[in-house]
Amino acid sequence: MPRRLPRGHTLSRRCNDTVAGLVALRAEYVRWLEALPEATRDTVTGEALRAMVDLDLEEIIAIQPPRGFGRD
């Protein structure tokens, strides 16, 4: 059974909110990486943070979800 969205929430709004959350989370990872001491940037934690910071979110940001079934 499909998940029901709370009143006033459309799939496109949910998508936009999720993308905004990804952008905010990436910004937190940037700050965390920048705060790491130089000696720990080559650790597993540093490498994981670098991988997340290096993700290109521009393509995801540019996507406009389709409007659906008169609910948007």
PDB file of C-alpha atoms in Angstrom:
ATOM      1  CA  MET A   1       0.000   0.000   0.000  1.00  0.00           C
ATOM      2  CA  PRO A   2       1.456   3.431  -0.943  1.00  0.00           C
ATOM      3  CA  ARG A   3       2.502   5.684   1.888  1.00  0.00           C
ATOM      4  CA  ARG A   4       0.073   8.550   2.501  1.00  0.00           C
ATOM      5  CA  LEU A   5       1.588  11.998   2.678  1.00  0.00           C
ATOM      6  CA  PRO A   6       0.574  14.399   5.443  1.00  0.00           C
ATOM      7  CA  ARG A   7      -2.064  16.936   4.413  1.00  0.00           C
ATOM      8  CA  GLY A   8      -0.493  19.724   2.349  1.00  0.00           C
ATOM      9  CA  HIS A   9       2.580  17.669   1.425  1.00  0.00           C
ATOM     10  CA  THR A  10       2.991  16.775  -2.216  1.00  0.00           C
ATOM     11  CA  LEU A  11       5.552  14.429  -3.673  1.00  0.00           C
ATOM     12  CA  SER A  12       7.312  17.364  -5.328  1.00  0.00           C
ATOM     13  CA  ARG A  13       7.476  19.228  -2.010  1.00  0.00           C
ATOM     14  CA  ARG A  14       8.800  16.110  -0.302  1.00  0.00           C
ATOM     15  CA  CYS A  15      11.442  15.766  -3.040  1.00  0.00           C
ATOM     16  CA  ASN A  16      12.455  19.420  -2.729  1.00  0.00           C
ATOM     17  CA  ASP A  17      12.670  19.094   1.065  1.00  0.00           C
ATOM     18  CA  THR A  18      14.859  15.996   0.715  1.00  0.00           C
ATOM     19  CA  VAL A  19      17.221  17.726  -1.716  1.00  0.00           C
ATOM     20  CA  ALA A  20      17.461  20.727   0.622  1.00  0.00           C
ATOM     21  CA  GLY A  21      18.321  18.305   3.422  1.00  0.00           C
ATOM     22  CA  LEU A  22      21.100  16.757   1.320  1.00  0.00           C
ATOM     23  CA  VAL A  23      22.556  20.193   0.588  1.00  0.00           C
ATOM     24  CA  ALA A  24      22.461  21.123   4.285  1.00  0.00           C
ATOM     25  CA  LEU A  25      24.008  17.807   5.291  1.00  0.00           C
ATOM     26  CA  ARG A  26      26.800  18.243   2.747  1.00  0.00           C
ATOM     27  CA  ALA A  27      27.534  21.696   4.202  1.00  0.00           C
ATOM     28  CA  GLU A  28      27.867  20.100   7.655  1.00  0.00           C
ATOM     29  CA  TYR A  29      30.302  17.539   6.255  1.00  0.00           C
ATOM     30  CA  VAL A  30      32.355  20.361   4.701  1.00  0.00           C
ATOM     31  CA  ARG A  31      32.611  22.072   8.098  1.00  0.00           C
ATOM     32  CA  TRP A  32      33.497  18.795   9.787  1.00  0.00           C
ATOM     33  CA  LEU A  33      36.202  18.021   7.208  1.00  0.00           C
ATOM     34  CA  GLU A  34      37.656  21.512   7.488  1.00  0.00           C
ATOM     35  CA  ALA A  35      37.777  21.166  11.283  1.00  0.00           C
ATOM     36  CA  LEU A  36      39.715  17.883  11.158  1.00  0.00           C
ATOM     37  CA  PRO A  37      43.368  18.235  12.111  1.00  0.00           C
ATOM     38  CA  GLU A  38      45.615  17.820   9.065  1.00  0.00           C
ATOM     39  CA  ALA A  39      47.094  14.622  10.521  1.00  0.00           C
ATOM     40  CA  THR A  40      43.680  12.910  10.566  1.00  0.00           C
ATOM     41  CA  ARG A  41      42.474  13.836   7.090  1.00  0.00           C
ATOM     42  CA  ASP A  42      43.972  10.651   5.612  1.00  0.00           C
ATOM     43  CA  THR A  43      42.103   8.410   8.059  1.00  0.00           C
ATOM     44  CA  VAL A  44      38.979   6.408   7.208  1.00  0.00           C
ATOM     45  CA  THR A  45      36.852   9.222   8.669  1.00  0.00           C
ATOM     46  CA  GLY A  46      38.635  11.858   6.610  1.00  0.00           C
ATOM     47  CA  GLU A  47      38.323   9.806   3.435  1.00  0.00           C
ATOM     48  CA  ALA A  48      34.603   9.207   4.031  1.00  0.00           C
ATOM     49  CA  LEU A  49      34.018  12.916   4.632  1.00  0.00           C
ATOM     50  CA  ARG A  50      35.999  13.804   1.489  1.00  0.00           C
ATOM     51  CA  ALA A  51      33.863  11.368  -0.561  1.00  0.00           C
ATOM     52  CA  MET A  52      30.641  12.970   0.726  1.00  0.00           C
ATOM     53  CA  VAL A  53      31.943  16.509   0.195  1.00  0.00           C
ATOM     54  CA  ASP A  54      33.064  15.653  -3.344  1.00  0.00           C
ATOM     55  CA  LEU A  55      29.593  14.466  -4.391  1.00  0.00           C
ATOM     56  CA  ASP A  56      28.203  16.702  -7.116  1.00  0.00           C
ATOM     57  CA  LEU A  57      24.650  17.553  -6.092  1.00  0.00           C
ATOM     58  CA  GLU A  58      24.082  20.024  -8.943  1.00  0.00           C
ATOM     59  CA  GLU A  59      22.329  17.452 -11.127  1.00  0.00           C
ATOM     60  CA  ILE A  60      19.984  16.460  -8.300  1.00  0.00           C
ATOM     61  CA  ILE A  61      19.299  20.118  -7.458  1.00  0.00           C
ATOM     62  CA  ALA A  62      18.381  20.842 -11.094  1.00  0.00           C
ATOM     63  CA  ILE A  63      15.717  18.115 -11.271  1.00  0.00           C
ATOM     64  CA  GLN A  64      12.148  19.356 -11.079  1.00  0.00           C
ATOM     65  CA  PRO A  65       9.817  16.565  -9.987  1.00  0.00           C
ATOM     66  CA  PRO A  66       6.791  16.003 -12.203  1.00  0.00           C
ATOM     67  CA  ARG A  67       3.519  17.431 -11.034  1.00  0.00           C
ATOM     68  CA  GLY A  68       1.172  14.671 -10.179  1.00  0.00           C
ATOM     69  CA  PHE A  69      -2.494  13.866 -10.334  1.00  0.00           C
ATOM     70  CA  GLY A  70      -3.738  17.354  -9.525  1.00  0.00           C
ATOM     71  CA  ARG A  71      -2.205  17.296  -6.044  1.00  0.00           C
ATOM     72  CA  ASP A  72       0.493  19.869  -6.869  1.00  0.00           C
TER      73      ASP A  72
END
